mmCIF file with all atom_site columns, C-alpha atoms and ligand atoms in Angstrom:
data_model
loop_
_atom_site.group_PDB
_atom_site.id
_atom_site.type_symbol
_atom_site.label_atom_id
_atom_site.label_alt_id
_atom_site.label_comp_id
_atom_site.label_asym_id
_atom_site.label_entity_id
_atom_site.label_seq_id
_atom_site.pdbx_PDB_ins_code
_atom_site.Cartn_x
_atom_site.Cartn_y
_atom_site.Cartn_z
_atom_site.occupancy
_atom_site.B_iso_or_equiv
_atom_site.pdbx_formal_charge
_atom_site.auth_seq_id
_atom_site.auth_comp_id
_atom_site.auth_asym_id
_atom_site.auth_atom_id
_atom_site.pdbx_PDB_model_num
ATOM   1   C  CA  . UNK A 1 1   ? 0.000   0.000  0.000   1.00 50.00 ? 1   UNK A CA  1
ATOM   2   C  CA  . UNK A 1 2   ? 2.689   2.584  0.795   1.00 55.00 ? 2   UNK A CA  1
ATOM   3   C  CA  . UNK A 1 3   ? 4.410   1.727  -2.505  1.00 55.00 ? 3   UNK A CA  1
ATOM   4   C  CA  . UNK A 1 4   ? 1.165   2.287  -4.381  1.00 53.00 ? 4   UNK A CA  1
ATOM   5   C  CA  . UNK A 1 5   ? 0.586   5.658  -2.727  1.00 47.00 ? 5   UNK A CA  1
ATOM   6   C  CA  . UNK A 1 6   ? 4.129   6.784  -3.478  1.00 51.00 ? 6   UNK A CA  1
ATOM   7   C  CA  . UNK A 1 7   ? 3.646   5.905  -7.134  1.00 53.00 ? 7   UNK A CA  1
ATOM   8   C  CA  . UNK A 1 8   ? 0.631   8.182  -7.384  1.00 56.00 ? 8   UNK A CA  1
ATOM   9   C  CA  . UNK A 1 9   ? 1.723   11.190 -9.332  1.00 74.00 ? 9   UNK A CA  1
ATOM   10  C  CA  . UNK A 1 10  ? -0.343  13.849 -7.606  1.00 97.00 ? 10  UNK A CA  1
ATOM   11  C  CA  . UNK A 1 11  ? 1.452   15.976 -5.076  1.00 98.00 ? 11  UNK A CA  1
ATOM   12  C  CA  . UNK A 1 12  ? 0.847   19.330 -3.472  1.00 98.00 ? 12  UNK A CA  1
ATOM   13  C  CA  . UNK A 1 13  ? 2.550   21.917 -1.289  1.00 98.00 ? 13  UNK A CA  1
ATOM   14  C  CA  . UNK A 1 14  ? 1.433   22.232 2.318   1.00 99.00 ? 14  UNK A CA  1
ATOM   15  C  CA  . UNK A 1 15  ? 2.457   25.146 4.507   1.00 99.00 ? 15  UNK A CA  1
ATOM   16  C  CA  . UNK A 1 16  ? 1.784   25.180 8.219   1.00 99.00 ? 16  UNK A CA  1
ATOM   17  C  CA  . UNK A 1 17  ? 1.918   28.944 8.591   1.00 99.00 ? 17  UNK A CA  1
ATOM   18  C  CA  . UNK A 1 18  ? 3.705   30.756 11.460  1.00 98.00 ? 18  UNK A CA  1
ATOM   19  C  CA  . UNK A 1 19  ? 0.574   30.805 13.666  1.00 98.00 ? 19  UNK A CA  1
ATOM   20  C  CA  . UNK A 1 20  ? 0.374   27.010 13.423  1.00 98.00 ? 20  UNK A CA  1
ATOM   21  C  CA  . UNK A 1 21  ? 3.992   26.649 14.565  1.00 98.00 ? 21  UNK A CA  1
ATOM   22  C  CA  . UNK A 1 22  ? 3.540   29.262 17.335  1.00 98.00 ? 22  UNK A CA  1
ATOM   23  C  CA  . UNK A 1 23  ? 0.420   27.509 18.604  1.00 98.00 ? 23  UNK A CA  1
ATOM   24  C  CA  . UNK A 1 24  ? 2.106   24.069 18.577  1.00 98.00 ? 24  UNK A CA  1
ATOM   25  C  CA  . UNK A 1 25  ? -0.420  22.685 16.099  1.00 98.00 ? 25  UNK A CA  1
ATOM   26  C  CA  . UNK A 1 26  ? 2.176   21.126 13.763  1.00 99.00 ? 26  UNK A CA  1
ATOM   27  C  CA  . UNK A 1 27  ? 1.647   17.599 15.102  1.00 98.00 ? 27  UNK A CA  1
ATOM   28  C  CA  . UNK A 1 28  ? -2.145  17.732 14.998  1.00 98.00 ? 28  UNK A CA  1
ATOM   29  C  CA  . UNK A 1 29  ? -2.196  19.139 11.474  1.00 99.00 ? 29  UNK A CA  1
ATOM   30  C  CA  . UNK A 1 30  ? 0.287   16.568 10.122  1.00 98.00 ? 30  UNK A CA  1
ATOM   31  C  CA  . UNK A 1 31  ? -1.584  13.756 11.907  1.00 98.00 ? 31  UNK A CA  1
ATOM   32  C  CA  . UNK A 1 32  ? -4.847  14.690 10.198  1.00 98.00 ? 32  UNK A CA  1
ATOM   33  C  CA  . UNK A 1 33  ? -3.172  14.713 6.800   1.00 98.00 ? 33  UNK A CA  1
ATOM   34  C  CA  . UNK A 1 34  ? -1.408  11.381 7.383   1.00 98.00 ? 34  UNK A CA  1
ATOM   35  C  CA  . UNK A 1 35  ? -4.554  9.748  8.761   1.00 98.00 ? 35  UNK A CA  1
ATOM   36  C  CA  . UNK A 1 36  ? -6.391  10.699 5.586   1.00 97.00 ? 36  UNK A CA  1
ATOM   37  C  CA  . UNK A 1 37  ? -3.865  8.489  3.810   1.00 97.00 ? 37  UNK A CA  1
ATOM   38  C  CA  . UNK A 1 38  ? -1.482  11.042 2.365   1.00 97.00 ? 38  UNK A CA  1
ATOM   39  C  CA  . UNK A 1 39  ? 2.305   10.806 2.550   1.00 97.00 ? 39  UNK A CA  1
ATOM   40  C  CA  . UNK A 1 40  ? 4.671   13.548 3.624   1.00 98.00 ? 40  UNK A CA  1
ATOM   41  C  CA  . UNK A 1 41  ? 7.469   13.101 1.054   1.00 97.00 ? 41  UNK A CA  1
ATOM   42  C  CA  . UNK A 1 42  ? 9.570   16.174 1.948   1.00 98.00 ? 42  UNK A CA  1
ATOM   43  C  CA  . UNK A 1 43  ? 9.430   18.596 4.855   1.00 98.00 ? 43  UNK A CA  1
ATOM   44  C  CA  . UNK A 1 44  ? 11.374  21.536 6.234   1.00 98.00 ? 44  UNK A CA  1
ATOM   45  C  CA  . UNK A 1 45  ? 10.934  24.228 8.883   1.00 98.00 ? 45  UNK A CA  1
ATOM   46  C  CA  . UNK A 1 46  ? 12.163  27.721 8.061   1.00 98.00 ? 46  UNK A CA  1
ATOM   47  C  CA  . UNK A 1 47  ? 11.484  31.437 8.320   1.00 98.00 ? 47  UNK A CA  1
ATOM   48  C  CA  . UNK A 1 48  ? 11.043  32.512 4.704   1.00 98.00 ? 48  UNK A CA  1
ATOM   49  C  CA  . UNK A 1 49  ? 12.342  35.800 3.287   1.00 98.00 ? 49  UNK A CA  1
ATOM   50  C  CA  . UNK A 1 50  ? 10.264  38.491 1.569   1.00 98.00 ? 50  UNK A CA  1
ATOM   51  C  CA  . UNK A 1 51  ? 11.379  37.411 -1.886  1.00 98.00 ? 51  UNK A CA  1
ATOM   52  C  CA  . UNK A 1 52  ? 10.109  33.846 -1.405  1.00 98.00 ? 52  UNK A CA  1
ATOM   53  C  CA  . UNK A 1 53  ? 6.871   35.117 0.143   1.00 98.00 ? 53  UNK A CA  1
ATOM   54  C  CA  . UNK A 1 54  ? 6.292   37.507 -2.755  1.00 98.00 ? 54  UNK A CA  1
ATOM   55  C  CA  . UNK A 1 55  ? 6.904   34.743 -5.297  1.00 98.00 ? 55  UNK A CA  1
ATOM   56  C  CA  . UNK A 1 56  ? 4.638   32.333 -3.449  1.00 98.00 ? 56  UNK A CA  1
ATOM   57  C  CA  . UNK A 1 57  ? 1.766   34.837 -3.205  1.00 98.00 ? 57  UNK A CA  1
ATOM   58  C  CA  . UNK A 1 58  ? 2.347   36.638 -6.544  1.00 98.00 ? 58  UNK A CA  1
ATOM   59  C  CA  . UNK A 1 59  ? -1.263  36.032 -7.639  1.00 97.00 ? 59  UNK A CA  1
ATOM   60  C  CA  . UNK A 1 60  ? -2.472  38.111 -4.680  1.00 98.00 ? 60  UNK A CA  1
ATOM   61  C  CA  . UNK A 1 61  ? -0.217  41.099 -5.449  1.00 98.00 ? 61  UNK A CA  1
ATOM   62  C  CA  . UNK A 1 62  ? -3.153  43.447 -6.060  1.00 98.00 ? 62  UNK A CA  1
ATOM   63  C  CA  . UNK A 1 63  ? -5.363  42.282 -3.190  1.00 98.00 ? 63  UNK A CA  1
ATOM   64  C  CA  . UNK A 1 64  ? -6.018  44.724 -0.341  1.00 98.00 ? 64  UNK A CA  1
ATOM   65  C  CA  . UNK A 1 65  ? -4.787  42.093 2.157   1.00 98.00 ? 65  UNK A CA  1
ATOM   66  C  CA  . UNK A 1 66  ? -1.480  41.481 0.334   1.00 98.00 ? 66  UNK A CA  1
ATOM   67  C  CA  . UNK A 1 67  ? 0.876   43.519 2.569   1.00 98.00 ? 67  UNK A CA  1
ATOM   68  C  CA  . UNK A 1 68  ? -0.613  42.001 5.712   1.00 98.00 ? 68  UNK A CA  1
ATOM   69  C  CA  . UNK A 1 69  ? -0.311  38.532 4.196   1.00 98.00 ? 69  UNK A CA  1
ATOM   70  C  CA  . UNK A 1 70  ? 3.394   38.964 3.346   1.00 98.00 ? 70  UNK A CA  1
ATOM   71  C  CA  . UNK A 1 71  ? 4.118   40.352 6.818   1.00 98.00 ? 71  UNK A CA  1
ATOM   72  C  CA  . UNK A 1 72  ? 2.310   37.415 8.433   1.00 98.00 ? 72  UNK A CA  1
ATOM   73  C  CA  . UNK A 1 73  ? 3.878   34.635 6.338   1.00 98.00 ? 73  UNK A CA  1
ATOM   74  C  CA  . UNK A 1 74  ? 7.389   36.015 7.013   1.00 98.00 ? 74  UNK A CA  1
ATOM   75  C  CA  . UNK A 1 75  ? 6.748   36.681 10.717  1.00 98.00 ? 75  UNK A CA  1
ATOM   76  C  CA  . UNK A 1 76  ? 8.201   33.427 12.034  1.00 98.00 ? 76  UNK A CA  1
ATOM   77  C  CA  . UNK A 1 77  ? 9.110   29.863 11.204  1.00 98.00 ? 77  UNK A CA  1
ATOM   78  C  CA  . UNK A 1 78  ? 6.721   27.856 9.077   1.00 99.00 ? 78  UNK A CA  1
ATOM   79  C  CA  . UNK A 1 79  ? 6.630   24.212 8.032   1.00 99.00 ? 79  UNK A CA  1
ATOM   80  C  CA  . UNK A 1 80  ? 6.755   23.531 4.299   1.00 99.00 ? 80  UNK A CA  1
ATOM   81  C  CA  . UNK A 1 81  ? 5.957   20.007 3.152   1.00 99.00 ? 81  UNK A CA  1
ATOM   82  C  CA  . UNK A 1 82  ? 5.282   18.114 -0.046  1.00 98.00 ? 82  UNK A CA  1
ATOM   83  C  CA  . UNK A 1 83  ? 2.216   15.916 0.343   1.00 98.00 ? 83  UNK A CA  1
ATOM   84  C  CA  . UNK A 1 84  ? 1.597   13.015 -2.026  1.00 97.00 ? 84  UNK A CA  1
ATOM   85  C  CA  . UNK A 1 85  ? -1.387  10.774 -2.652  1.00 97.00 ? 85  UNK A CA  1
ATOM   86  C  CA  . UNK A 1 86  ? -4.532  10.153 -4.645  1.00 96.00 ? 86  UNK A CA  1
ATOM   87  C  CA  . UNK A 1 87  ? -6.421  13.382 -5.255  1.00 97.00 ? 87  UNK A CA  1
ATOM   88  C  CA  . UNK A 1 88  ? -4.293  15.189 -2.689  1.00 98.00 ? 88  UNK A CA  1
ATOM   89  C  CA  . UNK A 1 89  ? -4.543  18.680 -4.216  1.00 98.00 ? 89  UNK A CA  1
ATOM   90  C  CA  . UNK A 1 90  ? -8.303  18.903 -3.746  1.00 98.00 ? 90  UNK A CA  1
ATOM   91  C  CA  . UNK A 1 91  ? -8.245  16.490 -0.819  1.00 98.00 ? 91  UNK A CA  1
ATOM   92  C  CA  . UNK A 1 92  ? -5.843  18.579 1.237   1.00 98.00 ? 92  UNK A CA  1
ATOM   93  C  CA  . UNK A 1 93  ? -7.887  21.718 0.642   1.00 98.00 ? 93  UNK A CA  1
ATOM   94  C  CA  . UNK A 1 94  ? -10.992 19.812 1.758   1.00 98.00 ? 94  UNK A CA  1
ATOM   95  C  CA  . UNK A 1 95  ? -9.240  18.798 5.012   1.00 98.00 ? 95  UNK A CA  1
ATOM   96  C  CA  . UNK A 1 96  ? -8.071  22.426 5.472   1.00 98.00 ? 96  UNK A CA  1
ATOM   97  C  CA  . UNK A 1 97  ? -11.531 23.960 5.060   1.00 98.00 ? 97  UNK A CA  1
ATOM   98  C  CA  . UNK A 1 98  ? -12.516 27.297 3.531   1.00 98.00 ? 98  UNK A CA  1
ATOM   99  C  CA  . UNK A 1 99  ? -10.230 30.337 3.573   1.00 98.00 ? 99  UNK A CA  1
ATOM   100 C  CA  . UNK A 1 100 ? -12.241 32.167 6.263   1.00 98.00 ? 100 UNK A CA  1
ATOM   101 C  CA  . UNK A 1 101 ? -12.102 30.017 9.413   1.00 98.00 ? 101 UNK A CA  1
ATOM   102 C  CA  . UNK A 1 102 ? -15.417 31.472 10.620  1.00 98.00 ? 102 UNK A CA  1
ATOM   103 C  CA  . UNK A 1 103 ? -17.085 29.904 7.595   1.00 98.00 ? 103 UNK A CA  1
ATOM   104 C  CA  . UNK A 1 104 ? -14.928 26.774 7.352   1.00 98.00 ? 104 UNK A CA  1
ATOM   105 C  CA  . UNK A 1 105 ? -16.832 23.591 8.190   1.00 98.00 ? 105 UNK A CA  1
ATOM   106 C  CA  . UNK A 1 106 ? -16.397 22.016 11.637  1.00 98.00 ? 106 UNK A CA  1
ATOM   107 C  CA  . UNK A 1 107 ? -14.123 19.008 11.281  1.00 98.00 ? 107 UNK A CA  1
ATOM   108 C  CA  . UNK A 1 108 ? -11.719 20.896 9.013   1.00 98.00 ? 108 UNK A CA  1
ATOM   109 C  CA  . UNK A 1 109 ? -8.390  22.271 10.258  1.00 98.00 ? 109 UNK A CA  1
ATOM   110 C  CA  . UNK A 1 110 ? -9.433  25.892 9.850   1.00 98.00 ? 110 UNK A CA  1
ATOM   111 C  CA  . UNK A 1 111 ? -12.962 25.202 11.068  1.00 98.00 ? 111 UNK A CA  1
ATOM   112 C  CA  . UNK A 1 112 ? -11.709 23.546 14.240  1.00 98.00 ? 112 UNK A CA  1
ATOM   113 C  CA  . UNK A 1 113 ? -8.612  25.584 15.143  1.00 98.00 ? 113 UNK A CA  1
ATOM   114 C  CA  . UNK A 1 114 ? -8.737  29.097 13.684  1.00 98.00 ? 114 UNK A CA  1
ATOM   115 C  CA  . UNK A 1 115 ? -10.860 32.253 13.814  1.00 98.00 ? 115 UNK A CA  1
ATOM   116 C  CA  . UNK A 1 116 ? -8.998  34.758 11.655  1.00 98.00 ? 116 UNK A CA  1
ATOM   117 C  CA  . UNK A 1 117 ? -9.022  35.010 7.845   1.00 98.00 ? 117 UNK A CA  1
ATOM   118 C  CA  . UNK A 1 118 ? -5.374  36.061 7.657   1.00 98.00 ? 118 UNK A CA  1
ATOM   119 C  CA  . UNK A 1 119 ? -4.024  33.734 10.342  1.00 98.00 ? 119 UNK A CA  1
ATOM   120 C  CA  . UNK A 1 120 ? -5.736  30.637 9.032   1.00 98.00 ? 120 UNK A CA  1
ATOM   121 C  CA  . UNK A 1 121 ? -2.990  28.112 9.855   1.00 98.00 ? 121 UNK A CA  1
ATOM   122 C  CA  . UNK A 1 122 ? -2.441  26.339 6.571   1.00 99.00 ? 122 UNK A CA  1
ATOM   123 C  CA  . UNK A 1 123 ? -1.823  26.672 2.862   1.00 99.00 ? 123 UNK A CA  1
ATOM   124 C  CA  . UNK A 1 124 ? -2.491  24.058 0.194   1.00 99.00 ? 124 UNK A CA  1
ATOM   125 C  CA  . UNK A 1 125 ? -1.893  24.476 -3.548  1.00 98.00 ? 125 UNK A CA  1
ATOM   126 C  CA  . UNK A 1 126 ? -5.126  24.961 -5.491  1.00 98.00 ? 126 UNK A CA  1
ATOM   127 C  CA  . UNK A 1 127 ? -4.275  23.470 -8.937  1.00 98.00 ? 127 UNK A CA  1
ATOM   128 C  CA  . UNK A 1 128 ? -1.705  21.013 -10.374 1.00 97.00 ? 128 UNK A CA  1
ATOM   129 C  CA  . UNK A 1 129 ? 0.121   23.954 -12.014 1.00 97.00 ? 129 UNK A CA  1
ATOM   130 C  CA  . UNK A 1 130 ? 0.259   25.905 -8.748  1.00 98.00 ? 130 UNK A CA  1
ATOM   131 C  CA  . UNK A 1 131 ? 1.397   22.768 -6.914  1.00 98.00 ? 131 UNK A CA  1
ATOM   132 C  CA  . UNK A 1 132 ? 4.373   22.220 -9.228  1.00 97.00 ? 132 UNK A CA  1
ATOM   133 C  CA  . UNK A 1 133 ? 5.317   25.919 -9.157  1.00 98.00 ? 133 UNK A CA  1
ATOM   134 C  CA  . UNK A 1 134 ? 5.107   26.093 -5.349  1.00 98.00 ? 134 UNK A CA  1
ATOM   135 C  CA  . UNK A 1 135 ? 6.967   22.797 -4.830  1.00 98.00 ? 135 UNK A CA  1
ATOM   136 C  CA  . UNK A 1 136 ? 9.761   24.076 -7.113  1.00 98.00 ? 136 UNK A CA  1
ATOM   137 C  CA  . UNK A 1 137 ? 9.935   27.297 -5.072  1.00 98.00 ? 137 UNK A CA  1
ATOM   138 C  CA  . UNK A 1 138 ? 10.208  25.582 -1.674  1.00 98.00 ? 138 UNK A CA  1
ATOM   139 C  CA  . UNK A 1 139 ? 11.982  22.351 -2.733  1.00 98.00 ? 139 UNK A CA  1
ATOM   140 C  CA  . UNK A 1 140 ? 14.065  23.169 -5.819  1.00 97.00 ? 140 UNK A CA  1
ATOM   141 C  CA  . UNK A 1 141 ? 16.166  20.007 -5.401  1.00 95.00 ? 141 UNK A CA  1
ATOM   142 C  CA  . UNK A 1 142 ? 13.271  17.534 -5.137  1.00 95.00 ? 142 UNK A CA  1
ATOM   143 C  CA  . UNK A 1 143 ? 13.130  15.137 -8.110  1.00 90.00 ? 143 UNK A CA  1
ATOM   144 C  CA  . UNK A 1 144 ? 9.923   15.331 -10.170 1.00 82.00 ? 144 UNK A CA  1
HETATM 145 P  P1  . LIG B 2 .   ? -6.473  29.929 0.400   1.00 70.75 ? 201 LIG B P1  1
HETATM 146 O  O1  . LIG B 2 .   ? -5.293  29.958 1.354   1.00 70.75 ? 201 LIG B O1  1
HETATM 147 O  O2  . LIG B 2 .   ? -7.695  29.322 1.032   1.00 70.75 ? 201 LIG B O2  1
HETATM 148 O  O3  . LIG B 2 .   ? -6.137  29.349 -0.946  1.00 70.75 ? 201 LIG B O3  1
HETATM 149 P  P2  . LIG B 2 .   ? -6.370  32.546 -0.902  1.00 70.75 ? 201 LIG B P2  1
HETATM 150 O  O4  . LIG B 2 .   ? -7.573  33.235 -1.453  1.00 70.75 ? 201 LIG B O4  1
HETATM 151 O  O5  . LIG B 2 .   ? -5.408  31.928 -1.869  1.00 70.75 ? 201 LIG B O5  1
HETATM 152 O  O6  . LIG B 2 .   ? -6.892  31.457 0.162   1.00 70.75 ? 201 LIG B O6  1
HETATM 153 O  O7  . LIG B 2 .   ? -5.608  33.594 0.009   1.00 70.75 ? 201 LIG B O7  1
HETATM 154 C  C1  . LIG B 2 .   ? -4.294  33.360 0.431   1.00 70.75 ? 201 LIG B C1  1
HETATM 155 C  C2  . LIG B 2 .   ? -4.182  33.734 1.892   1.00 70.75 ? 201 LIG B C2  1
HETATM 156 O  O8  . LIG B 2 .   ? -4.371  35.143 2.028   1.00 70.75 ? 201 LIG B O8  1
HETATM 157 C  C3  . LIG B 2 .   ? -5.246  33.120 2.809   1.00 70.75 ? 201 LIG B C3  1
HETATM 158 O  O9  . LIG B 2 .   ? -4.957  31.797 3.187   1.00 70.75 ? 201 LIG B O9  1
HETATM 159 C  C4  . LIG B 2 .   ? -5.219  34.079 3.976   1.00 70.75 ? 201 LIG B C4  1
HETATM 160 O  O10 . LIG B 2 .   ? -4.076  33.858 4.817   1.00 70.75 ? 201 LIG B O10 1
HETATM 161 C  C5  . LIG B 2 .   ? -5.048  35.415 3.252   1.00 70.75 ? 201 LIG B C5  1
HETATM 162 N  N1  . LIG B 2 .   ? -6.370  36.013 2.924   1.00 70.75 ? 201 LIG B N1  1
HETATM 163 C  C6  . LIG B 2 .   ? -7.239  35.626 1.977   1.00 70.75 ? 201 LIG B C6  1
HETATM 164 N  N2  . LIG B 2 .   ? -8.322  36.391 1.925   1.00 70.75 ? 201 LIG B N2  1
HETATM 165 C  C7  . LIG B 2 .   ? -8.152  37.325 2.870   1.00 70.75 ? 201 LIG B C7  1
HETATM 166 C  C8  . LIG B 2 .   ? -8.944  38.431 3.310   1.00 70.75 ? 201 LIG B C8  1
HETATM 167 O  O11 . LIG B 2 .   ? -10.049 38.703 2.809   1.00 70.75 ? 201 LIG B O11 1
HETATM 168 N  N3  . LIG B 2 .   ? -8.428  39.172 4.330   1.00 70.75 ? 201 LIG B N3  1
HETATM 169 C  C9  . LIG B 2 .   ? -7.228  38.895 4.904   1.00 70.75 ? 201 LIG B C9  1
HETATM 170 N  N4  . LIG B 2 .   ? -6.450  37.852 4.515   1.00 70.75 ? 201 LIG B N4  1
HETATM 171 C  C10 . LIG B 2 .   ? -6.898  37.074 3.508   1.00 70.75 ? 201 LIG B C10 1
HETATM 172 MG MG1 . LIG B 2 .   ? -4.731  30.051 -2.365  1.00 70.75 ? 202 LIG B MG1 1
#
């Protein structure tokens, strides 16, 4: 079974944002993702610089919340991980819940553990193209 899951091509980038690390929710968040059946195939903890943050969130450049978002994501250490498994791009976002934790369903990470739309604990890539771009940004040496 593990071999089969590792062969599945789909993979996505997970970030446990600085509030998740600060609040010691790393273990709980990773446990939920692993229990779903996904594999963590690469993982690192780091405080990212502005350049990486700006590249990662380039699509939000013109949003009113952009400056706050960049300040938040660079405010402390985060966990970046590559998650692999069947349907994991959509599946991870389903486990995470909606962007605004006040509207995220109970049972999701954001629905259960967060209240603030900026500090919403986690990031998951939203498309296969975004996943490959974001994985390349955080894990440039990872084989395809
Ligand atoms: P997502 O993380 O659910 O994919 P996006 O729309 O891609 O949500 O937004 C990226 C991040 O920007 C969110 O996770 C959140 O941290 C922040 N954000 C999104 N919308 C707002 C907002 O309306 N106000 C403040 N921060 C926001
Ligand atoms: Mg997004």
